[in-house]
Amino acid sequence: MEFELPELIEREVEVGMSGLLTYSNEGSEKEQLGYSVSIKGEPLFGFEEGDWQEGWYVIGRDTLLGDPVFIDLNDSDIPVFKAAHGMGTWNEVCVSDTYSGFLDSLSAIERSKESGKINEPGSLLTEIKSLIGDGEFQFWQLMIDPPF
């Protein structure tokens, strides 16, 4: 890993049936099992497309599906990704160009819930779009304003 692990913030943000759980630095260590390291401490990453990549570090999970949320420590911007588990390959989707943009998006959701405006998602989604850079906007849209 080229870059240091940032200070991870433990929190749970729920919106209806969806949500994200993020881990602290201490809590995240055990969450690497099955992703970057085996139970015996052996590396599980690979170098081919679809492999778990060296430098990917699990920082949380989607509470609805249990999919991992992770950062790429090989990139100085520390982008945040999500990928479906149990598919046989890892097809990562960037949900925020930066870890700070990811955290700011979670804070925006919390503020919207506290103010009671979560049921009017338009301005919240606009704010998140400005925070995530080129991250996948649909991830946030489905979390905040699901079609079901």
Short mmCIF file of C-alpha atoms in Angstrom, two decimals:
data_model
loop_
_atom_site.label_atom_id
_atom_site.label_comp_id
_atom_site.label_asym_id
_atom_site.label_seq_id
_atom_site.Cartn_x
_atom_site.Cartn_y
_atom_site.Cartn_z
CA MET A 1 0.00 0.00 0.00
CA GLU A 2 1.37 3.30 -1.04
CA PHE A 3 -0.62 5.68 1.15
CA GLU A 4 -1.47 5.63 4.85
CA LEU A 5 -4.86 4.70 6.19
CA PRO A 6 -6.82 7.87 7.02
CA GLU A 7 -8.64 8.30 10.30
CA LEU A 8 -11.74 6.17 9.82
CA ILE A 9 -15.01 7.30 11.36
CA GLU A 10 -17.38 4.76 12.88
CA ARG A 11 -21.01 5.56 12.11
CA GLU A 12 -24.24 4.13 10.81
CA VAL A 13 -26.44 6.10 8.47
CA GLU A 14 -29.83 4.63 7.62
CA VAL A 15 -32.39 5.83 5.14
CA GLY A 16 -35.47 3.63 5.05
CA MET A 17 -34.33 0.08 4.33
CA SER A 18 -30.92 1.23 3.02
CA GLY A 19 -27.90 2.36 4.92
CA LEU A 20 -24.17 2.37 5.37
CA LEU A 21 -22.14 1.23 8.33
CA THR A 22 -18.56 2.50 8.52
CA TYR A 23 -15.83 1.27 10.82
CA SER A 24 -13.22 2.93 13.00
CA ASN A 25 -9.54 2.21 12.39
CA GLU A 26 -9.53 -0.39 15.18
CA GLY A 27 -12.83 -1.93 14.10
CA SER A 28 -11.81 -2.13 10.46
CA GLU A 29 -8.86 -4.47 11.02
CA LYS A 30 -11.00 -7.60 11.46
CA GLU A 31 -13.18 -6.59 8.50
CA GLN A 32 -10.31 -7.27 6.09
CA LEU A 33 -10.77 -11.02 6.62
CA GLY A 34 -12.08 -12.68 3.49
CA TYR A 35 -11.23 -9.67 1.35
CA SER A 36 -7.53 -8.77 1.45
CA VAL A 37 -6.40 -11.42 3.93
CA SER A 38 -7.38 -14.99 4.82
CA ILE A 39 -8.15 -16.23 8.30
CA LYS A 40 -4.57 -17.57 8.35
CA GLY A 41 -3.22 -14.11 7.56
CA GLU A 42 -2.32 -14.93 3.96
CA PRO A 43 -2.94 -12.29 1.29
CA LEU A 44 -6.03 -12.82 -0.87
CA PHE A 45 -5.52 -10.00 -3.35
CA GLY A 46 -4.58 -10.53 -6.97
CA PHE A 47 -3.42 -8.49 -9.91
CA GLU A 48 -5.95 -9.47 -12.57
CA GLU A 49 -9.16 -7.64 -13.40
CA GLY A 50 -11.91 -8.91 -11.09
CA ASP A 51 -9.46 -9.75 -8.27
CA TRP A 52 -9.49 -7.97 -4.92
CA GLN A 53 -6.66 -5.49 -5.44
CA GLU A 54 -3.69 -4.79 -3.20
CA GLY A 55 -4.38 -1.48 -1.47
CA TRP A 56 -8.13 -1.93 -1.25
CA TYR A 57 -9.18 -1.56 2.38
CA VAL A 58 -12.69 -2.28 3.70
CA ILE A 59 -14.07 0.70 5.64
CA GLY A 60 -17.70 -0.36 5.92
CA ARG A 61 -20.62 -2.16 4.39
CA ASP A 62 -23.99 -1.60 2.83
CA THR A 63 -26.50 -2.55 5.55
CA LEU A 64 -29.16 -3.79 3.10
CA LEU A 65 -27.03 -6.22 1.07
CA GLY A 66 -23.86 -6.49 3.17
CA ASP A 67 -21.64 -5.46 0.26
CA PRO A 68 -18.24 -4.06 1.21
CA VAL A 69 -17.45 -0.37 1.01
CA PHE A 70 -13.72 0.19 0.60
CA ILE A 71 -11.03 2.72 -0.17
CA ASP A 72 -8.07 2.47 -2.53
CA LEU A 73 -4.88 3.26 -0.63
CA ASN A 74 -2.91 3.24 -3.88
CA ASP A 75 -4.52 6.54 -4.90
CA SER A 76 -3.59 9.74 -3.06
CA ASP A 77 -7.22 10.98 -3.32
CA ILE A 78 -8.38 7.84 -1.45
CA PRO A 79 -11.49 7.14 -3.56
CA VAL A 80 -14.35 5.10 -2.08
CA PHE A 81 -15.84 2.07 -3.83
CA LYS A 82 -18.59 -0.48 -3.40
CA ALA A 83 -18.76 -3.93 -4.97
CA ALA A 84 -21.23 -6.78 -4.80
CA HIS A 85 -19.92 -9.75 -2.83
CA GLY A 86 -20.54 -13.38 -3.79
CA MET A 87 -20.28 -12.75 -7.53
CA GLY A 88 -16.99 -14.59 -8.13
CA THR A 89 -15.25 -11.41 -9.28
CA TRP A 90 -14.99 -7.90 -7.90
CA ASN A 91 -16.56 -5.26 -10.13
CA GLU A 92 -15.94 -2.12 -8.14
CA VAL A 93 -18.00 1.03 -8.54
CA CYS A 94 -16.57 4.34 -7.37
CA VAL A 95 -19.12 6.07 -5.11
CA SER A 96 -16.94 9.07 -4.25
CA ASP A 97 -13.70 10.39 -5.71
CA THR A 98 -12.40 11.08 -2.20
CA TYR A 99 -12.86 9.72 1.30
CA SER A 100 -13.61 13.24 2.54
CA GLY A 101 -16.37 13.61 -0.09
CA PHE A 102 -17.81 10.29 1.07
CA LEU A 103 -17.84 11.42 4.71
CA ASP A 104 -19.33 14.80 3.75
CA SER A 105 -22.09 12.97 1.85
CA LEU A 106 -22.92 10.87 4.91
CA SER A 107 -23.02 14.05 7.01
CA ALA A 108 -25.35 15.67 4.49
CA ILE A 109 -27.72 12.69 4.79
CA GLU A 110 -27.65 12.93 8.59
CA ARG A 111 -28.39 16.68 8.48
CA SER A 112 -31.26 16.07 6.09
CA LYS A 113 -32.71 13.43 8.40
CA GLU A 114 -32.36 15.70 11.46
CA SER A 115 -34.10 18.58 9.70
CA GLY A 116 -36.90 16.33 8.45
CA LYS A 117 -36.10 17.06 4.81
CA ILE A 118 -35.03 13.52 3.92
CA ASN A 119 -38.45 12.98 2.28
CA GLU A 120 -37.64 15.84 -0.12
CA PRO A 121 -34.45 14.42 -1.61
CA GLY A 122 -33.88 16.88 -4.46
CA SER A 123 -31.60 19.37 -2.70
CA LEU A 124 -29.81 16.61 -0.78
CA LEU A 125 -29.01 14.73 -3.99
CA THR A 126 -27.78 17.96 -5.58
CA GLU A 127 -25.45 18.52 -2.62
CA ILE A 128 -24.15 14.96 -2.74
CA LYS A 129 -23.55 15.22 -6.49
CA SER A 130 -21.28 18.19 -5.78
CA LEU A 131 -19.37 16.24 -3.10
CA ILE A 132 -18.63 12.94 -4.86
CA GLY A 133 -16.86 14.22 -7.97
CA ASP A 134 -17.10 11.60 -10.70
CA GLY A 135 -18.42 8.99 -8.25
CA GLU A 136 -21.44 6.90 -9.20
CA PHE A 137 -24.43 9.13 -8.47
CA GLN A 138 -26.92 6.27 -8.84
CA PHE A 139 -25.53 4.60 -5.69
CA TRP A 140 -26.59 7.63 -3.62
CA GLN A 141 -29.87 8.06 -5.51
CA LEU A 142 -30.93 4.49 -4.78
CA MET A 143 -29.99 4.84 -1.13
CA ILE A 144 -31.86 8.12 -0.58
CA ASP A 145 -34.76 7.86 -3.00
CA PRO A 146 -35.30 4.19 -3.92
CA PRO A 147 -37.87 3.37 -6.61
CA PHE A 148 -39.67 0.89 -4.33
#
